[in-house]
Amino acid sequence: GVQTSALPIFLVGVCGVFLFNGGRAIYFILLAIILSFIGYLAISAEIIEDTTSDKKKLPIWSIAYIVIQNILTFAFIYFGIHITNPSSFRGFSTNPRQAFLDSIYFSLAIFNSGSVPDIVPQNRISRIAIGSQLITSMITLVFMASKIISQFS
């Protein structure tokens, strides 16, 4: 089965984004963002390695898990960026709860289409995060499509 050694890294990053906000905890939030991203990559790699090393079929749950994990990881990253610098995204709400929903919406839209006309990145770190999601989304979608096609051939 899939090992969950990367899950604690992912959870620490996610909890860090929620537990601390404001300028006084900016370094912990940035660390949490990095840990969330590393956790996403590690868990995805474990699922992919588990299915490719034994020439097993890729279970449908693992495809859904990687896609949902990508969307939620980057939602937390966008939310963390917004908390540390509220002017990072034009179009995010100033209310933290609404801003979290905005970050989920934004992450889902970036994963699916690559752009959102009503939310615009305003600084370099937000653009880097969006570029990272675009790259990981493209790799995820291409890999998953190739695995699904290879299962039927």
CSV table of C-alpha atoms in Angstrom, one decimal:
chain,number,residue,atom,x,y,z
A,1,GLY,CA,0.0,0.0,0.0
A,2,VAL,CA,0.9,3.6,-0.1
A,3,GLN,CA,3.1,4.7,2.7
A,4,THR,CA,2.1,7.8,4.7
A,5,SER,CA,5.5,9.0,5.8
A,6,ALA,CA,5.0,12.3,4.0
A,7,LEU,CA,1.6,12.9,5.5
A,8,PRO,CA,2.9,14.4,8.7
A,9,ILE,CA,5.0,16.9,6.7
A,10,PHE,CA,1.9,17.9,4.8
A,11,LEU,CA,-0.2,18.2,8.0
A,12,VAL,CA,2.4,20.3,9.8
A,13,GLY,CA,2.4,22.7,6.9
A,14,VAL,CA,-1.3,22.9,6.7
A,15,CYS,CA,-1.7,23.4,10.5
A,16,GLY,CA,1.0,26.1,10.5
A,17,VAL,CA,-0.9,28.2,8.0
A,18,PHE,CA,-4.0,28.1,10.2
A,19,LEU,CA,-2.4,28.4,13.6
A,20,PHE,CA,-0.3,31.5,13.0
A,21,ASN,CA,-1.2,34.6,11.1
A,22,GLY,CA,0.0,38.1,11.0
A,23,GLY,CA,3.5,39.6,10.5
A,24,ARG,CA,5.0,38.2,13.7
A,25,ALA,CA,4.8,34.6,12.4
A,26,ILE,CA,5.8,35.2,8.8
A,27,TYR,CA,8.7,32.8,8.9
A,28,PHE,CA,6.7,30.0,10.4
A,29,ILE,CA,4.0,30.5,7.7
A,30,LEU,CA,6.6,30.5,5.0
A,31,LEU,CA,8.1,27.3,6.5
A,32,ALA,CA,4.5,25.8,6.6
A,33,ILE,CA,4.0,26.7,2.9
A,34,ILE,CA,7.3,25.0,2.0
A,35,LEU,CA,6.5,21.9,4.1
A,36,SER,CA,3.0,21.7,2.5
A,37,PHE,CA,4.5,21.7,-0.9
A,38,ILE,CA,7.2,19.1,0.0
A,39,GLY,CA,4.5,16.9,1.5
A,40,TYR,CA,2.4,17.2,-1.6
A,41,LEU,CA,5.4,16.1,-3.8
A,42,ALA,CA,6.4,13.3,-1.5
A,43,ILE,CA,2.9,11.8,-1.2
A,44,SER,CA,2.4,12.1,-4.9
A,45,ALA,CA,5.7,10.4,-5.6
A,46,GLU,CA,4.9,7.6,-3.2
A,47,ILE,CA,1.6,6.9,-4.9
A,48,ILE,CA,3.2,7.0,-8.4
A,49,GLU,CA,6.1,4.8,-7.3
A,50,ASP,CA,3.8,2.3,-5.6
A,51,THR,CA,1.8,1.8,-8.8
A,52,THR,CA,4.7,1.9,-11.3
A,53,SER,CA,7.2,-0.3,-9.4
A,54,ASP,CA,5.0,-3.4,-9.3
A,55,LYS,CA,3.4,-2.7,-12.7
A,56,LYS,CA,0.0,-2.5,-10.9
A,57,LYS,CA,-2.9,-0.6,-12.3
A,58,LEU,CA,-3.3,2.9,-10.9
A,59,PRO,CA,-6.4,2.9,-8.7
A,60,ILE,CA,-9.0,5.6,-9.3
A,61,TRP,CA,-8.7,6.7,-5.7
A,62,SER,CA,-5.1,7.6,-6.1
A,63,ILE,CA,-5.9,9.8,-9.1
A,64,ALA,CA,-8.6,11.6,-7.2
A,65,TYR,CA,-6.3,11.9,-4.1
A,66,ILE,CA,-3.4,13.5,-6.1
A,67,VAL,CA,-5.7,16.0,-7.8
A,68,ILE,CA,-7.5,17.0,-4.6
A,69,GLN,CA,-4.2,17.1,-2.8
A,70,ASN,CA,-2.8,19.4,-5.4
A,71,ILE,CA,-5.8,21.8,-5.2
A,72,LEU,CA,-5.8,21.9,-1.4
A,73,THR,CA,-2.0,22.2,-1.0
A,74,PHE,CA,-1.9,25.2,-3.3
A,75,ALA,CA,-5.1,26.7,-1.7
A,76,PHE,CA,-3.2,26.7,1.6
A,77,ILE,CA,-0.2,28.2,-0.1
A,78,TYR,CA,-2.2,31.0,-1.6
A,79,PHE,CA,-4.0,31.6,1.7
A,80,GLY,CA,-0.6,31.7,3.5
A,81,ILE,CA,0.8,34.2,1.0
A,82,HIS,CA,-2.4,36.3,1.4
A,83,ILE,CA,-2.1,36.3,5.2
A,84,THR,CA,1.5,37.3,5.2
A,85,ASN,CA,0.9,40.0,2.6
A,86,PRO,CA,-2.8,40.9,1.9
A,87,SER,CA,-1.8,42.8,-1.2
A,88,SER,CA,-0.4,39.7,-2.9
A,89,PHE,CA,-3.6,38.9,-4.8
A,90,ARG,CA,-6.0,41.5,-6.1
A,91,GLY,CA,-9.5,40.1,-5.8
A,92,PHE,CA,-9.1,38.2,-2.5
A,93,SER,CA,-11.5,39.1,0.3
A,94,THR,CA,-10.2,40.9,3.4
A,95,ASN,CA,-12.3,38.6,5.6
A,96,PRO,CA,-10.0,35.6,6.5
A,97,ARG,CA,-12.8,33.0,6.1
A,98,GLN,CA,-13.8,34.4,2.8
A,99,ALA,CA,-10.2,34.7,1.7
A,100,PHE,CA,-9.7,31.0,2.5
A,101,LEU,CA,-12.7,30.2,0.2
A,102,ASP,CA,-11.2,32.5,-2.4
A,103,SER,CA,-8.0,30.6,-2.2
A,104,ILE,CA,-9.7,27.2,-2.8
A,105,TYR,CA,-11.6,28.7,-5.7
A,106,PHE,CA,-8.4,30.2,-7.1
A,107,SER,CA,-6.5,26.9,-6.8
A,108,LEU,CA,-9.3,24.9,-8.4
A,109,ALA,CA,-9.5,27.4,-11.3
A,110,ILE,CA,-5.7,27.4,-11.8
A,111,PHE,CA,-5.6,23.6,-11.8
A,112,ASN,CA,-8.4,23.4,-14.4
A,113,SER,CA,-7.8,26.3,-16.7
A,114,GLY,CA,-4.6,28.1,-15.7
A,115,SER,CA,-6.2,31.5,-15.2
A,116,VAL,CA,-8.8,33.4,-13.2
A,117,PRO,CA,-9.8,36.8,-14.5
A,118,ASP,CA,-11.2,38.1,-11.2
A,119,ILE,CA,-8.1,37.3,-9.0
A,120,VAL,CA,-4.7,38.7,-10.1
A,121,PRO,CA,-1.3,38.1,-8.5
A,122,GLN,CA,0.4,41.3,-7.5
A,123,ASN,CA,4.0,40.2,-6.5
A,124,ARG,CA,6.7,37.8,-7.4
A,125,ILE,CA,6.0,35.2,-4.7
A,126,SER,CA,2.4,34.8,-5.8
A,127,ARG,CA,3.4,34.5,-9.4
A,128,ILE,CA,6.0,31.8,-8.4
A,129,ALA,CA,3.3,29.9,-6.5
A,130,ILE,CA,0.9,30.0,-9.5
A,131,GLY,CA,3.7,28.9,-11.8
A,132,SER,CA,4.5,26.0,-9.5
A,133,GLN,CA,0.9,24.9,-9.5
A,134,LEU,CA,0.7,25.1,-13.3
A,135,ILE,CA,3.8,22.9,-13.6
A,136,THR,CA,2.7,20.3,-11.0
A,137,SER,CA,-0.8,20.3,-12.5
A,138,MET,CA,0.4,19.7,-16.0
A,139,ILE,CA,2.8,16.9,-14.9
A,140,THR,CA,0.0,15.3,-12.8
A,141,LEU,CA,-2.5,15.4,-15.6
A,142,VAL,CA,-0.1,14.1,-18.2
A,143,PHE,CA,1.1,11.3,-16.0
A,144,MET,CA,-2.4,10.3,-15.0
A,145,ALA,CA,-3.7,10.4,-18.6
A,146,SER,CA,-0.7,8.2,-19.7
A,147,LYS,CA,-1.4,5.7,-16.8
A,148,ILE,CA,-5.1,5.5,-17.7
A,149,ILE,CA,-4.4,5.0,-21.4
A,150,SER,CA,-1.7,2.4,-20.7
A,151,GLN,CA,-4.2,0.4,-18.5
A,152,PHE,CA,-6.5,0.0,-21.5
A,153,SER,CA,-3.8,-1.0,-24.0
